[in-house]
Tab-separated table of C-alpha atoms in Angstrom:
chain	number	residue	atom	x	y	z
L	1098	UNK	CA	14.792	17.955	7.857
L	1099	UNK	CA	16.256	17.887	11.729
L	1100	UNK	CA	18.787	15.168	11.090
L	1101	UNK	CA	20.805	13.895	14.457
L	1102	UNK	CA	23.593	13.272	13.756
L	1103	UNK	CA	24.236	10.291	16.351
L	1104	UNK	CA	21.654	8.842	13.673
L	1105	UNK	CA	22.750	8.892	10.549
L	1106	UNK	CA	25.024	11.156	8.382
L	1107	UNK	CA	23.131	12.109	5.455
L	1108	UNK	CA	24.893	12.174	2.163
L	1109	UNK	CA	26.087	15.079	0.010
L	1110	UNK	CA	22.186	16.517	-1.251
L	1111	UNK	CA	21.499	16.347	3.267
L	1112	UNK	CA	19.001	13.624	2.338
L	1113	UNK	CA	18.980	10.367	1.078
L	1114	UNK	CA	22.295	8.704	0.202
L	1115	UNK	CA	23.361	8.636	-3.445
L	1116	UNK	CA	23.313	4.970	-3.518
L	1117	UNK	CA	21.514	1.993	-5.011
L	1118	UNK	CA	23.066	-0.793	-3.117
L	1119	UNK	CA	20.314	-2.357	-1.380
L	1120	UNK	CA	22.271	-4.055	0.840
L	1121	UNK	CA	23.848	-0.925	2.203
L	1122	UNK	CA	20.513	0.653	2.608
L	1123	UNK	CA	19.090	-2.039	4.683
L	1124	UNK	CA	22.113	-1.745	6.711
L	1125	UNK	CA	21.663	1.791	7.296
L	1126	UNK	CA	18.383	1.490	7.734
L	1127	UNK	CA	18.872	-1.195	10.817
L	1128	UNK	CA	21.957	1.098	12.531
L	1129	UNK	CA	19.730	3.374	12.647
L	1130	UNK	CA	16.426	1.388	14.616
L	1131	UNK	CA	18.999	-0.051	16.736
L	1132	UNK	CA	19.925	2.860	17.937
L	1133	UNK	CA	16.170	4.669	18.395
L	1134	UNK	CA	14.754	4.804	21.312
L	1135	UNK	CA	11.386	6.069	20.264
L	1136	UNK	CA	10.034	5.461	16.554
L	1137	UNK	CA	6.890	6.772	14.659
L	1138	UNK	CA	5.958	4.649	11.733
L	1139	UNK	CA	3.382	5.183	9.252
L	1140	UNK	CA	1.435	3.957	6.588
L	1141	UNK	CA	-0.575	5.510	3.845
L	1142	UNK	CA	-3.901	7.216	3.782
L	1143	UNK	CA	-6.536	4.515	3.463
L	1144	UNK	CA	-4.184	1.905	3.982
L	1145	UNK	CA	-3.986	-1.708	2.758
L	1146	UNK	CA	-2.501	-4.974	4.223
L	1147	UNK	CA	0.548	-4.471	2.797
L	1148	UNK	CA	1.134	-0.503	3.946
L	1149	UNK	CA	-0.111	-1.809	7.663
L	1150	UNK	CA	0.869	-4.946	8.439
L	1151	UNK	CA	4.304	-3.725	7.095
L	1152	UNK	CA	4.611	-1.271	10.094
L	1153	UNK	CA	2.825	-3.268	12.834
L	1154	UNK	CA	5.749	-5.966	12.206
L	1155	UNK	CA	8.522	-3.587	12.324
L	1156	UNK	CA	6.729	-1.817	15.123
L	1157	UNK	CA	6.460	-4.372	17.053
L	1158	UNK	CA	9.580	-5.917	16.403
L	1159	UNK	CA	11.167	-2.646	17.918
L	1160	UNK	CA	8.042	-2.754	20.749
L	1161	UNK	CA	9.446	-5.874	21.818
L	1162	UNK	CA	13.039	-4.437	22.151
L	1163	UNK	CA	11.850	-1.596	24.430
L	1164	UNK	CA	11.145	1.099	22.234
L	1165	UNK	CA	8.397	3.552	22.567
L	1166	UNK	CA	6.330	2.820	19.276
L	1167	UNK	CA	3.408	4.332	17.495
L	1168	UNK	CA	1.930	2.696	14.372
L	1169	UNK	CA	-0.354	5.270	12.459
L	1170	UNK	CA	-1.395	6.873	9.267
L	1171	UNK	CA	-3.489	10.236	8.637
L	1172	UNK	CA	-6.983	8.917	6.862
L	1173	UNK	CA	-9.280	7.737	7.444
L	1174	UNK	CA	-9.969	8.160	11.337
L	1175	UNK	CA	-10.810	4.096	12.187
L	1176	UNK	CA	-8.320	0.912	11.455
L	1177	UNK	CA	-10.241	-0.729	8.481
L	1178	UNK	CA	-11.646	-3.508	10.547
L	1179	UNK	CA	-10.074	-6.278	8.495
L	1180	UNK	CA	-6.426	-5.438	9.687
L	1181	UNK	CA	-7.427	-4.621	13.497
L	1182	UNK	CA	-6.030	-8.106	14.482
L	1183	UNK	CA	-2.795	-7.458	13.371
L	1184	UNK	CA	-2.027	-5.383	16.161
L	1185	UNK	CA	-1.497	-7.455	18.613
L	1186	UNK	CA	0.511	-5.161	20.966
L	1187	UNK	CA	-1.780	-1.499	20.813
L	1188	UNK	CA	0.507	0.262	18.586
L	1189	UNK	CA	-1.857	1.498	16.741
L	1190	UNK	CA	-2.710	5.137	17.492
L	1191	UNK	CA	-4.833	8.075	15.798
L	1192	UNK	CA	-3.493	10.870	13.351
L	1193	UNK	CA	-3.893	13.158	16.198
L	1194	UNK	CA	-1.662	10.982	18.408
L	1195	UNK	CA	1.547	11.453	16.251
L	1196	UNK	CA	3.812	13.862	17.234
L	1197	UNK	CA	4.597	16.791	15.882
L	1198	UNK	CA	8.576	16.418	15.442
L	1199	UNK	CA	9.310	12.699	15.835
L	1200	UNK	CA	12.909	11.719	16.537
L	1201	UNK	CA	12.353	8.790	14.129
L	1202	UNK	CA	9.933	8.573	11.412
L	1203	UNK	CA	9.484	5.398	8.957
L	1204	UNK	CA	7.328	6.064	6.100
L	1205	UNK	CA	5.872	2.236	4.559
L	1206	UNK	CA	4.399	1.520	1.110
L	1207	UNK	CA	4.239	5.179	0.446
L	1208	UNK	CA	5.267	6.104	-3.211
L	1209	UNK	CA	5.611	9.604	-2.022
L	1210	UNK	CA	4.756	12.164	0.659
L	1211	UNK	CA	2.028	12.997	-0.263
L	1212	UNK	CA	0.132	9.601	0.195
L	1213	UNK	CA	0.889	9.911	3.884
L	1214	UNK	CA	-2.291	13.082	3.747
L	1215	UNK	CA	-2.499	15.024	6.934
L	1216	UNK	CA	0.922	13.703	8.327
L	1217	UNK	CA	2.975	14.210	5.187
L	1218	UNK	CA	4.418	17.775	7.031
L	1219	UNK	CA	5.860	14.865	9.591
L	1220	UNK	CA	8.741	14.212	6.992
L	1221	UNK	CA	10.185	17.870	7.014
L	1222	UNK	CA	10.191	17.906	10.915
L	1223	UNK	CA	11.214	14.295	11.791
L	1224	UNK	CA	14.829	14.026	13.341
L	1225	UNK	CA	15.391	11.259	10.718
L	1226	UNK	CA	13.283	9.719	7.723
L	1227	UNK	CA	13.536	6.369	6.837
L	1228	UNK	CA	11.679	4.857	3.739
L	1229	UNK	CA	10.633	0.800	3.164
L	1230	UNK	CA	8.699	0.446	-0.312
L	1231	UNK	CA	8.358	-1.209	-2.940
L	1232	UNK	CA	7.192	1.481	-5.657
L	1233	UNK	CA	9.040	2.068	-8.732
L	1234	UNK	CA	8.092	5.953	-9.001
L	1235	UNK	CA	9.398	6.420	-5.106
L	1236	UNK	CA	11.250	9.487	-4.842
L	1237	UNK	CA	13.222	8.296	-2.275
L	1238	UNK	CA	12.285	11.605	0.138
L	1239	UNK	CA	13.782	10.247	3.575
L	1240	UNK	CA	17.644	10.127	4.808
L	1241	UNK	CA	17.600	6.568	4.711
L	1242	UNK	CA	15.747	4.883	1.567
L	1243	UNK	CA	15.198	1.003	1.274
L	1244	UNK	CA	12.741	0.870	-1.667
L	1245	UNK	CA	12.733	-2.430	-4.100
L	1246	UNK	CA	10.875	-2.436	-6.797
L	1247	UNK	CA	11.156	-5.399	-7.587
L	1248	UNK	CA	9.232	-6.394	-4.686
L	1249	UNK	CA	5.942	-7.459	-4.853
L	1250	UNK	CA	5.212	-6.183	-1.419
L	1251	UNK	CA	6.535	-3.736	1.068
L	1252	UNK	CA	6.128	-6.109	3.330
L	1253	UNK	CA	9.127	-8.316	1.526
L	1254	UNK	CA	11.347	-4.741	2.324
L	1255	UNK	CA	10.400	-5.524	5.811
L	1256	UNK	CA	11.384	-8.852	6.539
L	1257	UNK	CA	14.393	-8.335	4.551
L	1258	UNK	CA	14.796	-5.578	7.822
L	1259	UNK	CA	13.943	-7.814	10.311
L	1260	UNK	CA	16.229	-10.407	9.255
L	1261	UNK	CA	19.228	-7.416	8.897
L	1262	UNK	CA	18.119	-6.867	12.881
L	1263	UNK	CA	18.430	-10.119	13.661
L	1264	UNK	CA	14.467	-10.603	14.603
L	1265	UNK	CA	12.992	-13.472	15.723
L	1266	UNK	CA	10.289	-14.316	13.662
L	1267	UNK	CA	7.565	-15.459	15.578
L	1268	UNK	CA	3.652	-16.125	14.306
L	1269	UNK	CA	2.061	-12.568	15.809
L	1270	UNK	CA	5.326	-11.045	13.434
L	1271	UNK	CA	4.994	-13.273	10.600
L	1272	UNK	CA	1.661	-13.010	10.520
L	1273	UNK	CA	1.834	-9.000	9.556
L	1274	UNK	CA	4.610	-9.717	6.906
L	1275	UNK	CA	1.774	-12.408	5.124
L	1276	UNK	CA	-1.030	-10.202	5.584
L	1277	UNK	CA	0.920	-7.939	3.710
L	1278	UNK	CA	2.531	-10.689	0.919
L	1279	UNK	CA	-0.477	-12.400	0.263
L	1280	UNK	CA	-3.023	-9.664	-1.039
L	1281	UNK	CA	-0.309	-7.893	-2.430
L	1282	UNK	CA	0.451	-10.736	-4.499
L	1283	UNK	CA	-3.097	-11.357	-5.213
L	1284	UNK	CA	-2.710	-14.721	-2.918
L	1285	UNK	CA	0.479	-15.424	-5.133
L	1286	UNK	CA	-0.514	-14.958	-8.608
L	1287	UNK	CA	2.295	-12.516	-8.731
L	1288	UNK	CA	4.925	-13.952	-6.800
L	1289	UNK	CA	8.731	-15.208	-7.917
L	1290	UNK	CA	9.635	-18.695	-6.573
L	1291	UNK	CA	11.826	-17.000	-4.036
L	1292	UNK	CA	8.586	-15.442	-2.558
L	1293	UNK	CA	7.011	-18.831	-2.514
L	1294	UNK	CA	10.009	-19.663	-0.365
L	1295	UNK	CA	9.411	-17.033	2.190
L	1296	UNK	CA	6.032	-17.548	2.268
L	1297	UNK	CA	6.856	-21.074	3.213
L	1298	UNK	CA	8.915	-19.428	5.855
L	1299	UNK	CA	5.820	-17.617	7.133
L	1300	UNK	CA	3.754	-20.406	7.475
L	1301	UNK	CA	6.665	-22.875	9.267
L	1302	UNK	CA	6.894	-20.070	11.703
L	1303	UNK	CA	3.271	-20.642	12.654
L	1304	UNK	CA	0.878	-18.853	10.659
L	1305	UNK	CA	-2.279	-20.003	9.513
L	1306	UNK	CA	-2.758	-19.399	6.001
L	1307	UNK	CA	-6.761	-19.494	5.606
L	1308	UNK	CA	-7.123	-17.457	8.925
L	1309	UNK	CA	-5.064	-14.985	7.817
L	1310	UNK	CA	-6.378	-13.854	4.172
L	1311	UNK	CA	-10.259	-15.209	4.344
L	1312	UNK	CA	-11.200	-12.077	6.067
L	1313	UNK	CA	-8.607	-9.891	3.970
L	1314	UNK	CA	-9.924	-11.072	0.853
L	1315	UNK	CA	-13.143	-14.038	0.902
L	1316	UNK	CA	-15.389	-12.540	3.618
L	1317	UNK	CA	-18.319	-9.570	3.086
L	1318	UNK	CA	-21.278	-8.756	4.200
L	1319	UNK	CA	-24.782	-9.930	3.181
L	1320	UNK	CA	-25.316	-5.970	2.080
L	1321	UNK	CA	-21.802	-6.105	0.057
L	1322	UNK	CA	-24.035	-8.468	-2.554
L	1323	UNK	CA	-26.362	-5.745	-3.064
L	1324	UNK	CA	-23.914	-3.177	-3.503
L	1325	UNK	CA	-22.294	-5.331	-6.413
L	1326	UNK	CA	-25.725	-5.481	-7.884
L	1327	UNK	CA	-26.063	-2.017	-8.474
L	1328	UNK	CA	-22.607	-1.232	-9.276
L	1329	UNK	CA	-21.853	-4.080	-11.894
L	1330	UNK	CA	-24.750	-3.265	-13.324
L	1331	UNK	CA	-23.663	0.158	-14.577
L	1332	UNK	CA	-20.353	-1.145	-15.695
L	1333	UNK	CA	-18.707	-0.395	-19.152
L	1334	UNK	CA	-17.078	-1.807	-21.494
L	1335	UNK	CA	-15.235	-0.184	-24.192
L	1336	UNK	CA	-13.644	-2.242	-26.382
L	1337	UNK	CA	-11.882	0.112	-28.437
L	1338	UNK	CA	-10.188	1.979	-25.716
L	1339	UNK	CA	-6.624	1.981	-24.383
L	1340	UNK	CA	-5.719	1.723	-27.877
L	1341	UNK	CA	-8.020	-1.275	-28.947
L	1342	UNK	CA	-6.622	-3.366	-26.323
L	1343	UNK	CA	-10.254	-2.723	-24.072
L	1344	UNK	CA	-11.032	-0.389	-21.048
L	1345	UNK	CA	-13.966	-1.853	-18.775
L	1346	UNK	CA	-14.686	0.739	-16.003
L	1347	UNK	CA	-17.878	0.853	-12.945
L	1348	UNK	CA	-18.729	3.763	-10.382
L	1349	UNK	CA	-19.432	3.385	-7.081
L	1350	UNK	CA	-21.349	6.287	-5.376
L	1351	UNK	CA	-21.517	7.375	-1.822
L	1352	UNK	CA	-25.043	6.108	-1.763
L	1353	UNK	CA	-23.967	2.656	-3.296
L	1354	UNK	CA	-21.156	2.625	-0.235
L	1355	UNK	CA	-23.811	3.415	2.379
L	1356	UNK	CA	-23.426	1.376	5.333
L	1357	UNK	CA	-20.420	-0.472	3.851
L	1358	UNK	CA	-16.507	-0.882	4.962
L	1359	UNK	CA	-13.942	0.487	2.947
L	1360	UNK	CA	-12.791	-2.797	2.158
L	1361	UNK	CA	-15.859	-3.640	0.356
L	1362	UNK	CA	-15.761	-0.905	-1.653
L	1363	UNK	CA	-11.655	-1.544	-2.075
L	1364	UNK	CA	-12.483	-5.354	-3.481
L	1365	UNK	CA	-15.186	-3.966	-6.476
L	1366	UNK	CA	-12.057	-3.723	-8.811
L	1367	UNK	CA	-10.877	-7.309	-7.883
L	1368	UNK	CA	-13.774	-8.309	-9.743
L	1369	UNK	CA	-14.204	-5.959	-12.501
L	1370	UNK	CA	-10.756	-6.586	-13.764
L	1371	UNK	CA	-11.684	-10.238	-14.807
L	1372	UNK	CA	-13.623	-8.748	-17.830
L	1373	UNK	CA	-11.627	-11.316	-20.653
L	1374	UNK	CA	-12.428	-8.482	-23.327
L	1375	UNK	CA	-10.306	-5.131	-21.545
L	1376	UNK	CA	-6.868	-5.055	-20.868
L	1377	UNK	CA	-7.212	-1.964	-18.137
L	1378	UNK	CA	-10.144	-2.231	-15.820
L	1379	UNK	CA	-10.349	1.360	-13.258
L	1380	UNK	CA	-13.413	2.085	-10.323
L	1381	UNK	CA	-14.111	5.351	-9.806
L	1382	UNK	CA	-15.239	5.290	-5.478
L	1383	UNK	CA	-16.753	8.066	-4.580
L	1384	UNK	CA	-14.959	9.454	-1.105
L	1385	UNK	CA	-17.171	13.123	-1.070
L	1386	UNK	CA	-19.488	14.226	-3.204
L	1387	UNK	CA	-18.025	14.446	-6.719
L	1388	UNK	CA	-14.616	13.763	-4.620
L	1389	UNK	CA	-12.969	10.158	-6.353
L	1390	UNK	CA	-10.545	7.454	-5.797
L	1391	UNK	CA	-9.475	5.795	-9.159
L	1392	UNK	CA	-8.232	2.048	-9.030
L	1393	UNK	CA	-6.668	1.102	-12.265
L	1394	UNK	CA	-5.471	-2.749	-12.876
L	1395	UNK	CA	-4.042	-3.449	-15.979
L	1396	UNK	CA	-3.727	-7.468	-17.391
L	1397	UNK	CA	0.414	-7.259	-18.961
L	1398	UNK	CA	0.189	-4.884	-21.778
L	1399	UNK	CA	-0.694	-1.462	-20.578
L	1400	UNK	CA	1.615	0.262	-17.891
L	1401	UNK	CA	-1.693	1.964	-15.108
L	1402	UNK	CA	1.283	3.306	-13.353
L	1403	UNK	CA	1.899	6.050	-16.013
L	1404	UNK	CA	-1.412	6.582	-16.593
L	1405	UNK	CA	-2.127	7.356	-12.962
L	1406	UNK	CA	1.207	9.658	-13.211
L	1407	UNK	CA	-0.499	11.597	-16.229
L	1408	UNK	CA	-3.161	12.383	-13.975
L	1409	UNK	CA	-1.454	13.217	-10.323
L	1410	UNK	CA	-1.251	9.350	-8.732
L	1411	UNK	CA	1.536	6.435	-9.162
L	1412	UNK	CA	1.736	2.832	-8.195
L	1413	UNK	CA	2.616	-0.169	-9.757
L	1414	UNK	CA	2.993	-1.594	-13.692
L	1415	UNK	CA	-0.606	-3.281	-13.245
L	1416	UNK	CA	-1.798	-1.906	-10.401
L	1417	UNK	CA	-1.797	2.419	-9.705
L	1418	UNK	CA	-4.378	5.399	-8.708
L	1419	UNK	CA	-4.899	8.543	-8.271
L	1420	UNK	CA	-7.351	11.038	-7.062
L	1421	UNK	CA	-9.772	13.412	-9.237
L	1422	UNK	CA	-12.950	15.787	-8.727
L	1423	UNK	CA	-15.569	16.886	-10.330
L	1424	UNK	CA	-18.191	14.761	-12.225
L	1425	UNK	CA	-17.411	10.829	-13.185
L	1426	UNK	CA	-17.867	11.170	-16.639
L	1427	UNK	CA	-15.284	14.088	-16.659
L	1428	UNK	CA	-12.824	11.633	-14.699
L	1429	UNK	CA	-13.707	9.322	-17.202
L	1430	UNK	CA	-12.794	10.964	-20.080
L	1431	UNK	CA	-9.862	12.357	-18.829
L	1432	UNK	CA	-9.119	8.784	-18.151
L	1433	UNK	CA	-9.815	7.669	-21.527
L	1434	UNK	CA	-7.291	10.701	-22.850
L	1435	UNK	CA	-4.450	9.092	-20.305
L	1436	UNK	CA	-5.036	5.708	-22.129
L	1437	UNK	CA	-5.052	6.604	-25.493
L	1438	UNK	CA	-1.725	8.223	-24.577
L	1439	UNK	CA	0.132	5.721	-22.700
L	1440	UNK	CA	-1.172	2.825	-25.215
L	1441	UNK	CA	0.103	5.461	-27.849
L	1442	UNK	CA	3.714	5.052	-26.533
């Protein structure tokens, strides 16, 4: 990496410091925005509410300040329609837009650099890397790494920021941070009292609640019905995987996806993981033919985030992926082997 020093001064490896005060971090972190004058952030391939609303808030936080800003992320080409009116300030840009050696890069939500896809090589030429997540297995790959994992959202990392910058937090900013907080929190289910309190915080500084996750999380369309038709259909249950604790798994197909958003396709695990009888629920989507995205949710007992390590991905304790080719039921099984060998330990 290109580090300036007028930046930062990187710490004895020349990347990120050897420390695990958080406080320090997000101090670093903030000397270092306050002095850019033009900042790249991105999020993840495919990326959620969290990964996205995470960087339009810091982006346009720093927008606001006079900053040139670029929010982006490298797949797929279009802003997943649900999160398009989060950016309230056209920061969003294309893959293609991003340059090739940006003075300031912030990487958000991504467990490593290779969930940022065709703009991963952006780390190694960025003047300085800065990292906000909330991932456990994060290597911590920039100069300047603010990752919490005990988080339940990047988006927590980021207000945590804002506050360190001394940002006003209006509704257009707020509203990013909840976007983020409440569907990574599945609308709170997994959320400590002190992120009941800040979503309090969220709302008092104008945000409306219902507005802000019914078309994140309750609102499809008519065809979305038919696609769950065919797809639950075909689901399994297996009650004696994952070491007797239950795996219940579904497949959704290119041709099942036809004509559909992402998001639907996202939201088929949401419901297949309230099967009472499996403790690990996973979707195979279909991106390319015999090319797969694997959502796993587990219910307490079964860490998905070391099964999705066994087999190239990461995430979270209950919630991780990874990607896999070839046919489903060879994904499946080596699935199945991942299980028995987590559950096994």
């Amino acid at each position: 990496m290109h580090n300036d020093p007028s930046l930062i001064d990187p710490g004895p490896s020349g990347g990120a410091r050897p420390s695990d005060d958080l406080g320090a971090d997000l101090a670093e972190a903030a000397r270092v925005l306050s002095a850019a004058t033009d900042v790249t952030l991105l999020a993840h391939v495919n990326p959620d509410a969290d990964a996205l609303g995470s960087a339009l808030a810091l982006g346009l936080a720093l927008h606001r300040r006079g900053v040139a800003v670029r929010v982006s992320f490298g797949a797929p080409d279009e802003v997943p329609e649900t999160l398009r009116g989060l950016d309230v300030a056209g920061l969003l840009v294309p893959a293609s837009a991003v340059p090739a050696a940006p003075p300031v890069l912030v990487a958000l939500d991504t467990g490593s650099v290779g969930r940022l896809g065709p703009l991963a090589d952006r780390v190694s030429t960025a003047g300085v890397v800065v990292v906000l997540d909330h991932h456990v297995s994060n290597p911590r790959f920039g100069h300047v790494n603010v990752v919490d994992d005990r988080a339940e959202a990047t988006a927590l990392v980021v207000l945590r920021l804002l506050d360190e910058l001394g940002v006003e937090l209006d509704e257009p900013v707020a509203r990013c941070v909840y976007a983020g907080l409440v569907t990574d929190t599945r609308s709170f289910r997994h959320a400590s009292a002190t992120t009941h309190e800040v979503a309090a915080r969220l709302l008092a500084a104008g945000v409306d609640a219902e507005a802000v996750a019914r078309p994140l999380m309750d609102s499809h369309p008519f065809g979305y019905l038919g696609m769950l038709a065919k797809v639950l259909s075909r689901a399994c249950l297996e009650r004696e995987a994952a070491g007797g604790l239950g795996f219940v798994h579904a497949v959704v197909t290119l041709e099942d996806a036809s004509g559909l958003r992402p998001e639907e396709v996202e939201s088929v695990v949401d419901l297949v993981r309230t099967t009472a009888e499996a403790e690990v629920a996973a979707v195979l989507k279909e991106l390319r033919p015999s090319s797969w995205s694997v959502s796993l949710r587990a219910v307490s007992r079964v860490d998905v985030r070391e099964v999705a390590q066994l087999l190239g991905g990461g995430g979270h304790r209950l919630a991780a992926g990874f990607t896999a080719t070839g046919p489903a039921d060879a994904v499946l099984a080596n699935l199945r082997a991942a299980l028995e060998t987590v559950a096994a330990s």
